Tab-separated table of C-alpha atoms in Angstrom:
chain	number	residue	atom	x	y	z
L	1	UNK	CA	108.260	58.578	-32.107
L	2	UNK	CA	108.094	55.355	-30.391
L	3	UNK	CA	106.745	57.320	-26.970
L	4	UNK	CA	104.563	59.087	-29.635
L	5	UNK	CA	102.707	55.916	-30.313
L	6	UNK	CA	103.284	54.263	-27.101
L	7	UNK	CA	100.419	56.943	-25.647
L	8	UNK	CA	98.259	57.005	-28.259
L	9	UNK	CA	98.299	53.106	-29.107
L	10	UNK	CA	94.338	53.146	-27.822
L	11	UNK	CA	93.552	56.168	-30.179
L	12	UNK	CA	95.477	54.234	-33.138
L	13	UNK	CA	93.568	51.420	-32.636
L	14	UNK	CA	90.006	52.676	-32.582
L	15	UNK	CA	90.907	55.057	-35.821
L	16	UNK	CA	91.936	52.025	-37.553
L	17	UNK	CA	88.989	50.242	-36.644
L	18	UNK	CA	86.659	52.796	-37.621
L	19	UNK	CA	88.409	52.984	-40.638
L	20	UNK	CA	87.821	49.196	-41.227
L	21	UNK	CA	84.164	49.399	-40.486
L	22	UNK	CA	83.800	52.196	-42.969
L	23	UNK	CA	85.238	49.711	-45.434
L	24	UNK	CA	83.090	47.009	-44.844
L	25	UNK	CA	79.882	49.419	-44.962
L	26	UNK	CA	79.228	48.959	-41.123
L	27	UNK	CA	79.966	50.915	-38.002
L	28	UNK	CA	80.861	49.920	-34.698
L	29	UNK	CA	77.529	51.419	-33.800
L	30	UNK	CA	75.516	49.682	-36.195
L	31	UNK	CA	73.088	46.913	-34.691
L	32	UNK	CA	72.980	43.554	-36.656
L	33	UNK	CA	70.264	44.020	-39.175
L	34	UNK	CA	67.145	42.174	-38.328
L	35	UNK	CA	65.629	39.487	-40.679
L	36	UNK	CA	62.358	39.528	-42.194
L	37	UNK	CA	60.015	37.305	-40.798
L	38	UNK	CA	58.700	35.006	-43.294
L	39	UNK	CA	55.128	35.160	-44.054
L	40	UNK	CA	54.097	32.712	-46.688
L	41	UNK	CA	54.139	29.165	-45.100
L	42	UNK	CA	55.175	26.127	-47.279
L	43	UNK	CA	52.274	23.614	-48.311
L	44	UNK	CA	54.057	21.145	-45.724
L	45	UNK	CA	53.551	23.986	-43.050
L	46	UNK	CA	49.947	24.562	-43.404
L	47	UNK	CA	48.934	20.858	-44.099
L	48	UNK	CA	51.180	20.590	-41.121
L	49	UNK	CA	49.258	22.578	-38.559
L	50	UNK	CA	45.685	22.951	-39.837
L	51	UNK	CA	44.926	19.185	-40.892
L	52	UNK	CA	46.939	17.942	-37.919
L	53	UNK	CA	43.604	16.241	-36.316
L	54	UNK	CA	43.521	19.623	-34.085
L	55	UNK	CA	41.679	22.782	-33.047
L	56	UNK	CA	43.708	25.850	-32.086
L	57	UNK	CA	41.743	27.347	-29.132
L	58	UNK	CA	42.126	31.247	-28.260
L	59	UNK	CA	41.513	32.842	-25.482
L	60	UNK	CA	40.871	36.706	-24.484
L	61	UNK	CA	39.925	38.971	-21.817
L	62	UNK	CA	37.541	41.132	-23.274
L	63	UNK	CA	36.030	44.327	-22.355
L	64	UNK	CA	32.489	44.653	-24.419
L	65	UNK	CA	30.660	48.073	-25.146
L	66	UNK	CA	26.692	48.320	-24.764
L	67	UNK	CA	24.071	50.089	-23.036
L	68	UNK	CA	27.052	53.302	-23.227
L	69	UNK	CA	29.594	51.519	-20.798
L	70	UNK	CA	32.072	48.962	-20.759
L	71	UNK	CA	31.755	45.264	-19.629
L	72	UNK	CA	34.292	42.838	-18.638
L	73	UNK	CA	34.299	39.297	-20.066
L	74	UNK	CA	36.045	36.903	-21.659
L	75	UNK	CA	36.340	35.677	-25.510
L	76	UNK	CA	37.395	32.409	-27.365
L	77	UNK	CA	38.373	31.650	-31.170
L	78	UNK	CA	38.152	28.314	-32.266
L	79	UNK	CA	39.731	27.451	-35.521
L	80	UNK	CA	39.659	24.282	-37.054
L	81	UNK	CA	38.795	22.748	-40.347
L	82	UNK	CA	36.212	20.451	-41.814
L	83	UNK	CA	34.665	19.051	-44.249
L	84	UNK	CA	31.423	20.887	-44.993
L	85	UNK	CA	28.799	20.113	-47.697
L	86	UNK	CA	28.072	22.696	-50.286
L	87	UNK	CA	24.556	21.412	-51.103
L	88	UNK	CA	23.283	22.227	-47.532
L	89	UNK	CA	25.816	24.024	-45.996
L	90	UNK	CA	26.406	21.886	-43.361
L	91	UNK	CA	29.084	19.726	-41.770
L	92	UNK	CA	29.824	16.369	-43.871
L	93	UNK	CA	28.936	13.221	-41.137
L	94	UNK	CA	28.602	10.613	-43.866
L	95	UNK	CA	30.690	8.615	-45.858
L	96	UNK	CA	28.120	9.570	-48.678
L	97	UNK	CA	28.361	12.822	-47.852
L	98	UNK	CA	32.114	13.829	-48.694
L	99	UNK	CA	31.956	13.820	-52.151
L	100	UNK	CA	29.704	16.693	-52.015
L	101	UNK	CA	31.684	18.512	-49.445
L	102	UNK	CA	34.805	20.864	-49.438
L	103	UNK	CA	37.464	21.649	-46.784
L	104	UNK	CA	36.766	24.368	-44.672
L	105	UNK	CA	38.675	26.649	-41.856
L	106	UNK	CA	35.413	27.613	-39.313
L	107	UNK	CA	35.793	29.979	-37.083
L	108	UNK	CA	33.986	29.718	-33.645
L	109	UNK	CA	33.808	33.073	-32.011
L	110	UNK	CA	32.149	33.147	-28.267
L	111	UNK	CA	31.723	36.534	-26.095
L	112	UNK	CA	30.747	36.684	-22.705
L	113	UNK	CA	30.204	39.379	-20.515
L	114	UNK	CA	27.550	40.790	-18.006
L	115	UNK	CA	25.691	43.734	-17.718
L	116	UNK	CA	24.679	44.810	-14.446
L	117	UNK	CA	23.038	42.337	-12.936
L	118	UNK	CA	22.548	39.985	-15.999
L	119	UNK	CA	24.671	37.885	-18.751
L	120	UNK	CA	25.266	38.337	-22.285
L	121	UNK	CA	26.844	35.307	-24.400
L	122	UNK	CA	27.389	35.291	-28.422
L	123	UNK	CA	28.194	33.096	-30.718
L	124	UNK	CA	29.415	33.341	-34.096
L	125	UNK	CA	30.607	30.576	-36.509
L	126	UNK	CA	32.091	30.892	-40.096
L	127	UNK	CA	33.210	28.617	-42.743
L	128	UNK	CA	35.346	29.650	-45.596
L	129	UNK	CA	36.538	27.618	-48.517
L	130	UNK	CA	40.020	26.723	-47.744
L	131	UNK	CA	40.699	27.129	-51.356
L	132	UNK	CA	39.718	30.714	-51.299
L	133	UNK	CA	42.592	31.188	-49.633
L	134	UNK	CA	45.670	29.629	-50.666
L	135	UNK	CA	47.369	29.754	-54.418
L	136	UNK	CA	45.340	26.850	-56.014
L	137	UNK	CA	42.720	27.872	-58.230
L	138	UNK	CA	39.477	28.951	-56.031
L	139	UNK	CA	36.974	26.797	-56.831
L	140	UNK	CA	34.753	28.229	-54.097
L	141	UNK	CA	35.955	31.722	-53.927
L	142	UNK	CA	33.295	33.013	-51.339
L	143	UNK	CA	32.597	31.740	-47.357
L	144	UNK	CA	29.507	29.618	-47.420
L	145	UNK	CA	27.899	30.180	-44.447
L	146	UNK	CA	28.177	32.342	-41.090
L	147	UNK	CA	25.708	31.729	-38.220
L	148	UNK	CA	25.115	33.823	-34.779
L	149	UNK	CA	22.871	33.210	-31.488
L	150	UNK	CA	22.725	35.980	-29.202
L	151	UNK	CA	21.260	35.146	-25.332
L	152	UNK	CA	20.665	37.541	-22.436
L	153	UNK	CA	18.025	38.008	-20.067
L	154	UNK	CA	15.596	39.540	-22.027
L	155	UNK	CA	15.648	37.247	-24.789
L	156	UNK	CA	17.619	35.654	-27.320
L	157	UNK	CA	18.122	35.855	-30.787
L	158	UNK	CA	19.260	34.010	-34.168
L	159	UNK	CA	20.931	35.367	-37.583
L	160	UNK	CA	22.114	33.383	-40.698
L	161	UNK	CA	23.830	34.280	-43.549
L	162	UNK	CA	24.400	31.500	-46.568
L	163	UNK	CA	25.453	32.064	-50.066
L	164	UNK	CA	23.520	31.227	-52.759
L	165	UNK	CA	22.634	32.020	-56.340
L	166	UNK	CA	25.473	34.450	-56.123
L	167	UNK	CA	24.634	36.552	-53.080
L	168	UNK	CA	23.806	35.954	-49.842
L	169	UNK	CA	20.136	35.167	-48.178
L	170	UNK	CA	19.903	35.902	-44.595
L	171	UNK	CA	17.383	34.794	-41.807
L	172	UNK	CA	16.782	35.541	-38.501
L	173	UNK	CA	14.263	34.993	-35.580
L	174	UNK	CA	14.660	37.428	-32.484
L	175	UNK	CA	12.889	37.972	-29.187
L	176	UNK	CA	13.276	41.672	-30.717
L	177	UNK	CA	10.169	43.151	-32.311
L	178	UNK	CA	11.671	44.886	-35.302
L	179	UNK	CA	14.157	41.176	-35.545
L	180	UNK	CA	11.374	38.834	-35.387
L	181	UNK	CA	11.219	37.626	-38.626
L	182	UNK	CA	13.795	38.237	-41.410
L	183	UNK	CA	14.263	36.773	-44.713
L	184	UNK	CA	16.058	38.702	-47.058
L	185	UNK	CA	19.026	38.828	-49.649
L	186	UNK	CA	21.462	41.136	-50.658
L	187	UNK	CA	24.021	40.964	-53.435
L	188	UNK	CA	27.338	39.197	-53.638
L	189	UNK	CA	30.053	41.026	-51.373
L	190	UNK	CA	33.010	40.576	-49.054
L	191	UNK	CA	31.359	39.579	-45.502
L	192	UNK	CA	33.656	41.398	-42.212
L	193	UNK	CA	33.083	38.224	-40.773
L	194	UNK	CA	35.112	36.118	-43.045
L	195	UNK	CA	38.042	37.825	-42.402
L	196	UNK	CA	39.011	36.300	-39.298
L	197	UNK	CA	39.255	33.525	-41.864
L	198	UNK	CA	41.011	34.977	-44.542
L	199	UNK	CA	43.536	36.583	-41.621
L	200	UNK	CA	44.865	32.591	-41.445
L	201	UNK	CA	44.825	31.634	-44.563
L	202	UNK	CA	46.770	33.700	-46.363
L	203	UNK	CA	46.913	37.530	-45.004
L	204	UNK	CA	49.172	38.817	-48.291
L	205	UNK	CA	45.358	38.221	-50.316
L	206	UNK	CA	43.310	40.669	-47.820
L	207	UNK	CA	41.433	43.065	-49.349
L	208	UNK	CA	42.254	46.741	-49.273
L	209	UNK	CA	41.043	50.325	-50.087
L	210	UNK	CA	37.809	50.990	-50.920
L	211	UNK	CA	35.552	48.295	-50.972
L	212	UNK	CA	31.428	47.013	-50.294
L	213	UNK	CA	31.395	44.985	-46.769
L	214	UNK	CA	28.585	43.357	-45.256
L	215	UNK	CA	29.289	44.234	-41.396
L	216	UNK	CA	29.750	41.451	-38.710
L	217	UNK	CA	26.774	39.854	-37.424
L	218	UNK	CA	27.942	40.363	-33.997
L	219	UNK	CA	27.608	43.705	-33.867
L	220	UNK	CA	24.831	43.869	-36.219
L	221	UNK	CA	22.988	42.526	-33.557
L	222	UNK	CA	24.043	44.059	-30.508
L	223	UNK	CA	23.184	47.608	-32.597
L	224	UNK	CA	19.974	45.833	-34.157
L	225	UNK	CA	21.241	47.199	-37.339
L	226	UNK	CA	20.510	45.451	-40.860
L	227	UNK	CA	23.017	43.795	-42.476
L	228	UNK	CA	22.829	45.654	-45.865
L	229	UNK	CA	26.358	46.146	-47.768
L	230	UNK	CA	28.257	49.540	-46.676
L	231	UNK	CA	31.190	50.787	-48.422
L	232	UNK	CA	34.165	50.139	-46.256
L	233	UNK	CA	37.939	51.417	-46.163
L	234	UNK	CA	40.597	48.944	-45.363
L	235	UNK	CA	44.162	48.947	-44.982
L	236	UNK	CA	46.788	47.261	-43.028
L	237	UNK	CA	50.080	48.584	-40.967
L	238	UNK	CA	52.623	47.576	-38.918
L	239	UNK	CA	50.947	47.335	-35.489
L	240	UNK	CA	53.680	49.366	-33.007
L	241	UNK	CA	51.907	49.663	-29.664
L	242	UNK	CA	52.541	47.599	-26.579
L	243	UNK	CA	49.265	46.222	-25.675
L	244	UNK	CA	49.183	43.242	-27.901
L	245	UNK	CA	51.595	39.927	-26.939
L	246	UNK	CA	53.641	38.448	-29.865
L	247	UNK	CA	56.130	39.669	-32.595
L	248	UNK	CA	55.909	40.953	-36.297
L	249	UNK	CA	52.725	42.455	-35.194
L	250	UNK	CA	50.245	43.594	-38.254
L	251	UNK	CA	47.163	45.933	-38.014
L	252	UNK	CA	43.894	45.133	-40.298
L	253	UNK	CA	41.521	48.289	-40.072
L	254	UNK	CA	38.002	48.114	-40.919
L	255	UNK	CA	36.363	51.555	-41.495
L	256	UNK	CA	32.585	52.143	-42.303
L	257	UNK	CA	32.338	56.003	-42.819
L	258	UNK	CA	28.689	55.842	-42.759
L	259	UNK	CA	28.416	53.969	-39.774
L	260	UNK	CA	30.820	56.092	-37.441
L	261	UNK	CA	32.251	51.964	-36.693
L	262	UNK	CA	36.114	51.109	-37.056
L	263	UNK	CA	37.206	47.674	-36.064
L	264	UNK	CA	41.211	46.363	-36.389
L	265	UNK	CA	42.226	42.976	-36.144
L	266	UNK	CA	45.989	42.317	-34.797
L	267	UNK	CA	47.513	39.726	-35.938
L	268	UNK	CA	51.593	38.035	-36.620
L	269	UNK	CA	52.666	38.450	-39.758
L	270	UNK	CA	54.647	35.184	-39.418
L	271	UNK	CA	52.405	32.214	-40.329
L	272	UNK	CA	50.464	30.760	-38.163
L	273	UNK	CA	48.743	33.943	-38.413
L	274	UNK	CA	47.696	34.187	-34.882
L	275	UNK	CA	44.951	36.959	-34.154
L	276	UNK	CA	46.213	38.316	-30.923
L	277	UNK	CA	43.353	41.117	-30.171
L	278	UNK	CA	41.084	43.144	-31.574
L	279	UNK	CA	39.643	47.202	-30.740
L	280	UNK	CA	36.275	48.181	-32.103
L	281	UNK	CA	35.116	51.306	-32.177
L	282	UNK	CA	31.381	52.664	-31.772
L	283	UNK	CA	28.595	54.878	-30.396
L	284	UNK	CA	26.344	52.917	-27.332
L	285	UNK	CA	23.980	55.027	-25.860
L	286	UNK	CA	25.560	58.395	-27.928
L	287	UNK	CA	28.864	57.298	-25.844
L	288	UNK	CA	32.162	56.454	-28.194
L	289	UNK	CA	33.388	53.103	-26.799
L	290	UNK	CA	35.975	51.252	-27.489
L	291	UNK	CA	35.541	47.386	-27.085
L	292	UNK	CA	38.873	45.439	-26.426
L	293	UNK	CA	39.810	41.881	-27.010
L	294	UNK	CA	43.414	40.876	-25.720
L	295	UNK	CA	44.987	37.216	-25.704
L	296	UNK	CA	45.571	35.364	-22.486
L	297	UNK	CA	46.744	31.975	-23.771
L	298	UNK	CA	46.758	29.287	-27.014
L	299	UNK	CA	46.746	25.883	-27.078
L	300	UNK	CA	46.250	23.213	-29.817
L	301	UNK	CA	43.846	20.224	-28.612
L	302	UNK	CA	41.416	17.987	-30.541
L	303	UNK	CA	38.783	19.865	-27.957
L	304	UNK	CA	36.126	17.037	-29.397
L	305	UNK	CA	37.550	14.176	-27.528
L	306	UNK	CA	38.128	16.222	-23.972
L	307	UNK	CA	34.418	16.358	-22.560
L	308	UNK	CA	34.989	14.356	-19.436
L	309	UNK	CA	35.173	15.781	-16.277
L	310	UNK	CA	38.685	14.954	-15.904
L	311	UNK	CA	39.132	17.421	-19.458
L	312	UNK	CA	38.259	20.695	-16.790
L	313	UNK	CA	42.245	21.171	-16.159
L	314	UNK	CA	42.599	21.717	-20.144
L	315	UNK	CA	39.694	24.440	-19.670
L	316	UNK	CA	41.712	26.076	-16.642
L	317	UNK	CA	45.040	26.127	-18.561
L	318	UNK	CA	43.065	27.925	-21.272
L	319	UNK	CA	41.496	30.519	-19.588
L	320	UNK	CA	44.048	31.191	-16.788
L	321	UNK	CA	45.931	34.478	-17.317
L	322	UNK	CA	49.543	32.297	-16.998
């Protein structure tokens, strides 16, 4: 007996502890179980980081669809908040101005790339209501105001979107024939360009299913397409491809069915929020592209007060690919 057990102590041993690990609902093959990232910051945590005196500065390498091919280039998000006046939609300079003004998160959005022999640059700024998107009651429930400049070689070209008297009245002066002159409204609705915005403030209140969207002006103008309201479907996923840095990865999909256009947003789940890329999908020239937006590098900086020539090495670090 004693031999018995003598050559089959290692056997004895692993039964046992198999037999334990049943018993305590785990295996030996069992990895630990992987906590849930936490999503909803604290009011400490986003006081913390988005009225901390800086700008969080993105940036991208970028490869842009038009004229039915891809470009290379380079992108930038800018987010940082303000106080912006809700009489004329404009940043608050004044002392007298701040009682008619509201904290904002704008987004700065800038796209570069070249076609052939010339450039392309865009511009896009947004400013959303901070209180549209955080528990407190919304006192101004939609974005105020989004703004885009287009230049390139054969022109340039200006859009503007600002709420009022419950929907939204939108300009624009273009180099374009058909652009030249536009001054129009359309109802209230959910504008694609606000939800960059809504991404960082609080990504549990994004809208899904079925919805009316008023497309991005971006891409309104590199189609020359009107920005009337199209029904969009949304939805978000876990994002599980590779291409995309960073952890807890989400996917925001942006469908227009009767635009043949899909754009997703990826993003952490974890707060800060941090949009790490972006795919949208079109037709250019009857050719389905796919334009790609992937993060390089984040840094927080009050950019305002680093315009010296000595500030370049803060530009470098930025845009370098290390």
């Amino acid at each position: 007996m004693k031999q018995t057990i003598t050559r089959n102590f290692l056997l004895i041993v692993l039964a046992l502890a198999v037999v334990f690990a049943f018993a305590m609902k785990a295996t030996i093959f069992q990895q630990p179980p992987t906590q849930k990232p936490t999503t909803t910051a604290t009011s400490a945590d986003f006081s913390g980081y988005w009225f901390g005196g800086k700008a969080e500065l993105n940036s991208y390498t970028l490869e842009q669809a038009q004229y039915g091919a891809l470009h290379p280039g380079e992108a930038v998000m800018i987010f940082v908040t303000e106080d912006f006046r809700t009489d004329k939609q404009v940043k608050a300079e004044t002392p007298e101005s701040r009682d008619k003004a509201v904290p904002v998160l704008k987004t700065n959005i800038s796209k570069k790339f070249v076609t052939g022999i010339y450039d392309y640059s865009l511009f896009t700024s947004i400013f959303t209501p901070i209180n549209s998107g955080i528990d407190n009651p919304a006192l101004f429930p939609n974005t105020l105001k989004v703004s885009t400049s287009g230049q390139e070689w054969c022109g340039h070209s200006y859009l503007q979107l600002n709420y009022q008297n419950n929907g939204y009245r939108i300009t624009g002066r273009s180099y374009f024939e058909k652009e030249v002159d536009e001054d129009y409204t359309v109802g209230k609705a959910m504008l694609e360009d606000e939800l960059w915005n809504r991404i960082r403030l609080n990504p549990e209140k994004l809208p899904t299913g079925e919805i009316q969207l008023i497309p991005g002006t971006m891409a309104a103008r590199l189609r020359h397409k009107k920005l009337d309201p199209l029904p969009a479907k949304l939805k978000i996923d876990n994002y599980e491809g590779v291409l995309y840095p960073g952890k807890f990865l989400k996917s925001y999909v942006i469908e227009y069915p009767t635009d043949d256009r899909t754009l997703t947003i990826i993003f952490e789940s974890q707060f800060p929020h941090k949009i790490v890329g972006w795919e949208e999908i079109y037709k250019s020239k009857d050719n389905l592209l796919t334009s790609r937006a992937v993060l390089k590098k984040t840094i927080l900086t009050d950019y305002w007060n680093h315009n010296a020539p000595a500030d370049s090495t803060l530009r470098k670090t930025l845009l370098s690919n290390r």
